[in-house]
Amino acid sequence: MKTSEIFINSAFKENSVWKQILGICSALAVTNLMLNSLIMGLGVIFSLALSNFTISLIRNYTPRSVRMMVQTLIIAAYVIIVDIFLKAYMPDISKQLGPYVGLIITNCILMGRAEAFASQNKPFESMIDGIGAGFGYTLVLLAISFIRELFGFGSVFGIRVFGSWWTNWSIMVMAPSAFFLLAMMIWIINTRYYKLKG
Amino acid sequence: MKDSFLYPILFMLILVVIFVGVLAVMYRSSEARILAYNTDVYQKIVLRLLSPAISQATGKSMDEINQAYPEAYALYVQEIKPEGLDRRAFKAVDSDSTLAYCFEIGGKGLWGTMKALISTTTDLQTLVDFAIVNQMETPGLGARIEEDWFLGQFRNRQMVLYPENKDDVTASYEFIAESQTPEHDRQLRRVTGATITSDSVIRMLKNEINHIFAFARDHEL
């Protein structure tokens, strides 16, 4: 499979959120602001790419009985490395991220891609798959957070879009809005896009 | 070989040693830098909270004082360690006279503990300013307690409701919805979608202010 095909496949055709229903918890939790979603997405892309690469690199030596422990260890290590690096060299961004970095460890997409792709394919392809899956996840986060931030705060990326006449929709700031927006998104894509594709 | 009993154990052990080693080296090499940054941030908050009192005494603007960090901190701020007070405390000084106090306070939030700093007048009856130092609340919801509109509600509030009755130091603040306009000065706007966190802040302030005021009643600061 070509590199571009791997990317398109993991980012769109087999999108982790709308096709595989993975990473839902964080997709619900962090989508109230677009900046939060973007930062979370970048963290996931970085961790996914590197953990996929490493898991693939040692796949022929990894005993099957402990493979999930190995994958968890590698994912956790990369996430902690990102966390330490940000705290030391980008402290302001680290403060903005808050607990998001730690949340990446619990993201099902990382384990999902490690198990489904990285443990069976070559390192470079696995890294591309990780970048693609992270990109697809980030797109979903940004789409939901765009609607939530716009109607919940009247802004986009913190920049005020609606004037003072706008009354913020409190429901959009709260968790239930993420539930129904995500459900609608999954429904629309799965009933329209995939039906058209046959 | 991969199917043997020892291989998975040894493989896991080697992997753990490698990754823990990398993390330990990375953490130790960054520790001083992280600590220095955290100290700077903490001291800047202390100076900012004490700057209104310093400004009043020296005639300098608050911006001027804050921009002069770390020199201004060294000149005007002293850490005090009153015997029996189990938290960090600071005072703003100018020509040996105490201008204001700053205390580190803590409490429980929704997901974990919160750490904050409050500055008070020398009689401990007015809360001059308030800042959150550390919190683990939900970003975008509970974490919005760090926003200025929320913190600003606590500025220049009387901490002790009835100074003539030293036993009654409970502030009776009342929370209303974020979108509502306060009808009287004891009403504070709660962060939308963060009821527990907003309540935790007021509970932390009440408990800690009580504690400090009760301490100061019996001890010298």
Coordinates of C-alpha atoms in Angstrom, one line a residue:
Chain A
M1 CA 0.0 0.0 0.0
K2 CA 1.3 3.5 -0.9
T3 CA 2.1 6.0 1.8
S4 CA -0.7 8.3 0.6
E5 CA -3.2 5.4 0.7
I6 CA -2.2 4.5 4.2
F7 CA -2.7 8.1 5.3
I8 CA -6.1 8.5 3.6
N9 CA -7.3 5.2 4.8
S10 CA -6.5 5.8 8.5
A11 CA -7.6 9.5 8.4
F12 CA -10.8 9.2 6.5
K13 CA -11.9 5.8 5.2
E14 CA -11.3 4.1 8.5
N15 CA -11.5 7.2 10.7
S16 CA -11.0 6.2 14.3
V17 CA -14.0 8.2 15.6
W18 CA -16.8 8.1 13.1
K19 CA -16.0 4.6 11.6
Q20 CA -14.4 2.7 14.6
I21 CA -16.0 4.7 17.4
L22 CA -12.7 5.0 19.3
G23 CA -11.5 7.9 21.4
I24 CA -15.0 9.0 22.2
C25 CA -14.3 9.9 25.8
S26 CA -11.8 12.6 25.0
A27 CA -13.8 13.7 21.9
L28 CA -16.6 14.5 24.3
A29 CA -14.5 16.0 27.1
V30 CA -12.2 18.5 25.3
T31 CA -14.4 19.8 22.5
N32 CA -15.9 22.8 24.2
L33 CA -13.1 25.1 22.9
M34 CA -11.3 24.8 19.5
L35 CA -7.9 25.6 21.0
N36 CA -8.2 22.7 23.4
S37 CA -9.2 20.4 20.6
L38 CA -6.3 21.5 18.4
I39 CA -3.7 21.1 21.2
M40 CA -5.2 17.7 22.2
G41 CA -5.1 16.7 18.5
L42 CA -1.5 17.6 18.0
G43 CA -0.5 15.7 21.2
V44 CA -2.3 12.6 19.9
I45 CA -0.7 12.9 16.4
F46 CA 2.8 13.1 18.0
S47 CA 2.2 10.3 20.4
L48 CA 0.5 8.1 17.9
A49 CA 3.2 8.5 15.3
L50 CA 6.1 7.7 17.6
S51 CA 4.4 4.9 19.5
N52 CA 3.3 3.2 16.3
F53 CA 6.9 3.6 15.0
T54 CA 8.5 2.0 18.1
I55 CA 5.9 -0.8 18.4
S56 CA 6.4 -1.7 14.8
L57 CA 10.2 -1.5 15.2
I58 CA 10.2 -4.2 17.9
R59 CA 7.2 -6.2 16.7
N60 CA 9.2 -9.2 15.7
Y61 CA 10.8 -9.5 19.1
T62 CA 7.6 -8.8 21.2
P63 CA 6.1 -11.9 22.8
R64 CA 2.4 -12.2 22.1
S65 CA 1.5 -12.8 25.7
V66 CA 2.9 -9.4 26.8
R67 CA 2.3 -7.3 23.7
M68 CA -0.4 -5.1 25.2
M69 CA 1.7 -4.4 28.3
V70 CA 4.5 -3.4 25.9
Q71 CA 2.2 -1.2 23.9
T72 CA 0.9 0.6 27.0
L73 CA 4.5 1.1 28.3
I74 CA 5.6 2.6 25.0
I75 CA 2.6 4.9 24.7
A76 CA 2.8 6.0 28.3
A77 CA 6.6 6.7 27.9
Y78 CA 6.1 8.9 24.8
V79 CA 3.2 10.8 26.4
I80 CA 5.4 11.5 29.6
I81 CA 8.3 12.6 27.3
V82 CA 6.0 15.1 25.6
D83 CA 4.7 16.2 29.0
I84 CA 8.3 16.8 30.5
F85 CA 9.4 18.5 27.3
L86 CA 6.5 20.9 27.3
K87 CA 6.9 21.7 31.0
A88 CA 10.6 22.4 30.6
Y89 CA 10.7 24.2 27.2
M90 CA 7.2 25.4 26.5
P91 CA 5.8 26.0 30.0
D92 CA 3.0 28.3 28.8
I93 CA 1.7 25.8 26.3
S94 CA 2.0 23.1 29.0
K95 CA -0.1 25.1 31.4
Q96 CA -2.7 25.5 28.7
L97 CA -2.8 21.8 28.0
G98 CA -3.3 21.0 31.6
P99 CA -4.3 17.4 32.1
Y100 CA -4.8 16.8 28.4
V101 CA -1.3 15.3 27.9
G102 CA -2.0 12.7 30.5
L103 CA -5.4 11.9 28.9
I104 CA -3.6 10.9 25.7
I105 CA -2.4 7.7 27.4
T106 CA -6.0 6.6 27.9
N107 CA -7.0 7.3 24.3
C108 CA -8.3 4.0 22.8
I109 CA -7.1 5.1 19.3
L110 CA -3.4 4.7 20.3
M111 CA -3.9 1.1 21.5
G112 CA -6.3 0.4 18.6
R113 CA -3.7 1.5 15.9
A114 CA -0.9 -0.2 17.8
E115 CA -2.8 -3.5 17.8
A116 CA -4.4 -3.2 14.3
F117 CA -1.6 -1.7 12.3
A118 CA 1.8 -1.2 14.0
S119 CA 2.2 -4.7 15.3
Q120 CA 1.8 -6.1 11.7
N121 CA 3.5 -3.5 9.5
K122 CA 6.8 -1.8 8.9
P123 CA 7.9 1.2 11.0
F124 CA 7.6 3.9 8.4
E125 CA 4.2 2.8 7.3
S126 CA 3.1 2.5 10.9
M127 CA 4.2 6.1 11.6
I128 CA 2.2 7.3 8.6
D129 CA -0.8 5.4 9.8
G130 CA -0.4 7.0 13.3
I131 CA -0.2 10.5 11.7
G132 CA -3.3 9.7 9.6
A133 CA -5.3 8.4 12.5
G134 CA -4.3 11.4 14.6
F135 CA -5.2 13.8 11.8
G136 CA -8.7 12.2 11.4
Y137 CA -9.3 12.4 15.1
T138 CA -8.2 16.0 15.2
L139 CA -10.6 16.8 12.3
V140 CA -13.5 15.4 14.3
L141 CA -12.5 17.2 17.4
L142 CA -12.3 20.5 15.5
A143 CA -15.6 20.0 13.8
I144 CA -17.5 19.4 17.0
S145 CA -15.6 22.1 19.0
F146 CA -16.3 24.7 16.2
I147 CA -20.1 24.3 16.7
R148 CA -19.8 24.1 20.5
E149 CA -17.6 27.2 20.8
L150 CA -19.5 29.2 18.3
F151 CA -22.9 28.7 19.9
G152 CA -21.6 28.3 23.5
F153 CA -19.3 31.2 23.6
G154 CA -20.0 33.1 20.4
S155 CA -16.3 32.8 19.4
V156 CA -13.9 30.7 17.2
F157 CA -10.5 30.0 18.6
G158 CA -11.2 32.5 21.3
I159 CA -11.9 35.3 18.8
R160 CA -15.3 36.8 19.3
V161 CA -17.5 36.2 16.2
F162 CA -21.0 37.1 17.3
G163 CA -21.7 40.6 18.7
S164 CA -23.1 41.5 22.1
W165 CA -26.6 40.7 20.8
W166 CA -25.7 37.0 21.0
T167 CA -26.9 35.0 24.0
N168 CA -24.6 32.0 24.7
W169 CA -26.2 28.6 24.6
S170 CA -25.2 27.1 27.9
I171 CA -26.1 23.6 26.7
M172 CA -23.3 23.9 24.1
V173 CA -20.7 24.4 26.8
M174 CA -21.9 21.4 28.8
A175 CA -21.2 17.7 28.1
P176 CA -24.6 16.7 26.7
S177 CA -24.1 18.9 23.6
A178 CA -20.9 16.9 22.7
F179 CA -23.0 13.7 23.0
F180 CA -25.6 14.7 20.5
L181 CA -23.3 16.5 18.1
L182 CA -21.0 13.5 17.9
A183 CA -23.9 11.2 17.5
M184 CA -25.3 13.4 14.7
M185 CA -22.0 13.5 13.0
I186 CA -21.5 9.8 13.1
W187 CA -25.0 9.2 11.9
I188 CA -24.7 11.7 9.0
I189 CA -21.3 10.4 7.8
N190 CA -22.3 6.7 8.1
T191 CA -25.7 7.0 6.5
R192 CA -24.8 9.5 3.7
Y193 CA -21.1 9.1 2.9
Y194 CA -20.7 5.4 3.3
K195 CA -24.0 4.7 1.7
L196 CA -23.1 6.7 -1.4
K197 CA -19.7 4.9 -1.5
G198 CA -21.7 1.7 -1.5
Chain B
M1 CA 12.5 -18.7 22.0
K2 CA 9.6 -16.2 22.3
D3 CA 7.4 -19.0 23.7
S4 CA 9.7 -19.8 26.6
F5 CA 8.7 -18.9 30.1
L6 CA 11.6 -16.5 30.8
Y7 CA 11.6 -14.6 27.5
P8 CA 8.5 -12.4 28.1
I9 CA 9.7 -11.6 31.6
L10 CA 13.2 -10.6 30.4
F11 CA 11.9 -8.7 27.4
M12 CA 9.5 -6.7 29.6
L13 CA 12.2 -6.1 32.1
I14 CA 14.7 -4.8 29.5
L15 CA 12.0 -2.6 27.9
V16 CA 11.0 -1.1 31.3
V17 CA 14.7 -0.4 32.2
I18 CA 15.2 1.4 28.8
F19 CA 12.1 3.5 29.0
V20 CA 12.3 4.3 32.7
G21 CA 16.0 5.2 32.1
V22 CA 15.2 7.5 29.3
L23 CA 12.4 9.2 31.3
A24 CA 14.6 9.5 34.4
V25 CA 17.4 11.1 32.4
M26 CA 15.0 13.4 30.7
Y27 CA 13.3 14.4 33.9
R28 CA 16.5 14.9 35.9
S29 CA 18.0 17.1 33.1
S30 CA 14.8 19.2 33.0
E31 CA 14.1 19.3 36.7
A32 CA 16.1 22.5 37.5
R33 CA 14.5 24.3 34.6
I34 CA 11.0 23.3 35.5
L35 CA 11.6 24.2 39.2
A36 CA 13.0 27.6 38.3
Y37 CA 10.1 28.3 36.0
N38 CA 7.6 27.3 38.7
T39 CA 9.3 29.4 41.3
D40 CA 9.3 32.4 39.0
V41 CA 5.6 32.0 38.3
Y42 CA 4.8 31.6 42.0
Q43 CA 6.8 34.7 43.0
K44 CA 5.3 36.8 40.2
I45 CA 1.8 35.9 41.5
V46 CA 2.8 36.9 45.1
L47 CA 4.2 40.2 43.8
R48 CA 1.1 40.8 41.7
L49 CA -1.3 40.2 44.6
L50 CA 0.7 42.4 46.9
S51 CA 1.3 45.1 44.3
P52 CA -1.8 47.2 45.1
A53 CA -0.5 47.8 48.7
I54 CA 3.0 48.4 47.5
S55 CA 1.8 50.8 44.9
Q56 CA -0.2 52.7 47.5
A57 CA 2.8 53.0 49.8
T58 CA 5.4 53.8 47.2
G59 CA 3.5 55.8 44.6
K60 CA 4.7 53.5 41.9
S61 CA 2.2 52.1 39.5
M62 CA 1.3 48.4 39.8
D63 CA 2.5 47.7 36.3
E64 CA 5.9 49.3 37.1
I65 CA 6.2 47.1 40.2
N66 CA 5.2 43.9 38.4
Q67 CA 7.6 44.6 35.5
A68 CA 10.4 45.2 37.9
Y69 CA 10.4 41.5 39.0
P70 CA 12.7 40.0 40.4
E71 CA 14.2 43.2 41.9
A72 CA 10.8 44.4 43.1
Y73 CA 10.1 41.0 44.7
A74 CA 13.5 41.1 46.6
L75 CA 12.9 44.7 47.7
Y76 CA 9.2 44.5 48.8
V77 CA 8.3 40.9 49.6
Q78 CA 9.4 38.9 52.6
E79 CA 8.4 35.3 53.3
I80 CA 7.3 34.9 56.9
K81 CA 7.1 31.7 58.9
P82 CA 4.8 32.2 61.8
E83 CA 5.2 29.4 64.3
G84 CA 2.1 27.1 64.0
L85 CA 0.9 28.3 60.7
D86 CA 1.0 25.3 58.4
R87 CA 1.1 27.2 55.1
R88 CA 3.4 29.6 53.2
A89 CA 2.9 33.2 54.1
F90 CA 4.4 36.5 52.7
K91 CA 4.2 40.1 53.6
A92 CA 4.8 43.3 51.6
V93 CA 7.2 45.7 53.3
D94 CA 8.4 49.2 52.8
S95 CA 10.8 50.9 55.2
D96 CA 10.2 48.2 57.8
S97 CA 6.4 48.7 57.9
T98 CA 4.1 45.9 56.8
L99 CA 1.8 46.8 54.0
A100 CA -0.2 43.7 53.3
Y101 CA -0.2 39.9 53.7
C102 CA -0.3 37.1 51.2
F103 CA -1.2 33.5 52.1
E104 CA -1.1 30.2 50.3
I105 CA -4.4 28.4 50.6
G106 CA -5.7 25.0 49.4
G107 CA -8.9 23.0 49.0
K108 CA -10.6 20.2 47.1
G109 CA -11.9 20.7 43.6
L110 CA -13.9 18.3 41.5
W111 CA -11.0 16.2 40.3
G112 CA -8.2 17.0 42.7
T113 CA -6.8 19.6 45.0
M114 CA -6.5 23.3 44.3
K115 CA -3.8 25.7 45.4
A116 CA -4.4 29.4 45.5
L117 CA -2.9 32.6 46.9
I118 CA -4.8 35.4 48.6
S119 CA -3.6 38.8 49.6
T120 CA -5.2 40.7 52.5
T121 CA -4.9 44.0 54.3
T122 CA -2.8 44.0 57.5
D123 CA -5.9 43.6 59.7
L124 CA -6.8 40.5 57.7
Q125 CA -10.4 41.7 57.2
T126 CA -10.3 42.5 53.5
L127 CA -9.4 40.2 50.7
V128 CA -7.3 42.4 48.4
D129 CA -6.8 39.9 45.6
F130 CA -7.0 36.2 44.8
A131 CA -5.2 33.9 42.3
I132 CA -5.4 30.2 41.5
V133 CA -1.9 28.7 41.5
N134 CA -2.7 25.1 40.7
Q135 CA -5.9 23.3 39.8
M136 CA -6.9 20.0 38.1
E137 CA -10.4 21.0 37.0
T138 CA -11.9 20.2 33.6
P139 CA -10.3 22.5 31.0
G140 CA -12.9 24.8 29.4
L141 CA -15.3 24.2 32.3
G142 CA -14.0 24.1 35.9
A143 CA -10.6 25.5 34.8
R144 CA -12.4 28.7 33.9
I145 CA -12.1 29.7 37.6
E146 CA -8.8 31.1 36.6
E147 CA -10.5 33.7 34.3
D148 CA -10.3 37.3 35.5
W149 CA -14.1 37.9 35.6
F150 CA -14.4 35.1 38.1
L151 CA -11.4 35.9 40.3
G152 CA -12.2 39.7 40.1
Q153 CA -15.4 39.1 42.0
F154 CA -13.4 38.4 45.1
R155 CA -11.3 41.5 44.9
N156 CA -11.5 44.0 47.8
R157 CA -14.1 42.0 49.6
Q158 CA -14.4 42.0 53.4
M159 CA -13.2 38.6 54.5
V160 CA -14.6 39.0 58.0
L161 CA -18.3 39.8 58.0
Y162 CA -18.5 41.1 61.6
P163 CA -15.2 42.4 62.8
E164 CA -16.7 43.4 66.1
N165 CA -17.6 39.8 66.8
K166 CA -14.3 38.0 66.2
D167 CA -15.9 34.5 66.3
D168 CA -18.1 35.1 63.4
V169 CA -15.9 35.1 60.4
T170 CA -18.0 33.1 58.0
A171 CA -18.6 34.9 54.8
S172 CA -22.1 34.3 53.4
Y173 CA -21.4 34.5 49.7
E174 CA -24.1 33.3 47.4
F175 CA -23.6 32.0 43.8
I176 CA -25.9 32.9 40.9
A177 CA -25.7 31.8 37.2
E178 CA -22.9 33.1 35.1
S179 CA -25.4 34.9 32.8
Q180 CA -27.2 36.6 35.7
T181 CA -26.5 40.1 37.0
P182 CA -25.8 40.3 40.7
E183 CA -28.5 42.0 42.7
H184 CA -26.4 42.7 45.7
D185 CA -22.7 42.6 46.6
R186 CA -22.8 39.1 48.2
Q187 CA -23.9 37.5 45.0
L188 CA -21.1 35.9 42.9
R189 CA -21.4 34.5 39.4
R190 CA -20.8 30.8 39.1
V191 CA -18.9 29.3 36.1
T192 CA -21.4 27.7 33.7
G193 CA -21.1 23.9 33.7
A194 CA -18.8 23.9 36.7
T195 CA -21.1 24.1 39.7
I196 CA -19.0 21.8 41.9
T197 CA -15.8 23.6 41.1
S198 CA -17.3 27.1 41.7
D199 CA -18.7 25.9 45.0
S200 CA -15.3 24.4 45.9
V201 CA -13.7 27.8 45.4
I202 CA -16.0 29.5 47.8
R203 CA -15.7 26.6 50.3
M204 CA -11.9 26.8 50.1
L205 CA -11.9 30.6 50.7
K206 CA -14.3 30.3 53.6
N207 CA -12.4 27.5 55.3
E208 CA -9.0 29.0 54.8
I209 CA -9.9 32.5 55.7
N210 CA -11.4 31.2 58.9
H211 CA -8.3 29.3 59.6
I212 CA -5.9 32.2 59.0
F213 CA -8.1 34.7 60.9
A214 CA -8.4 32.4 63.9
F215 CA -4.7 31.8 63.8
A216 CA -3.9 35.5 63.7
R217 CA -6.2 36.2 66.6
D218 CA -4.0 34.1 68.9
H219 CA -0.6 34.5 67.3
E220 CA 1.7 37.2 66.0
L221 CA 2.2 37.2 62.2

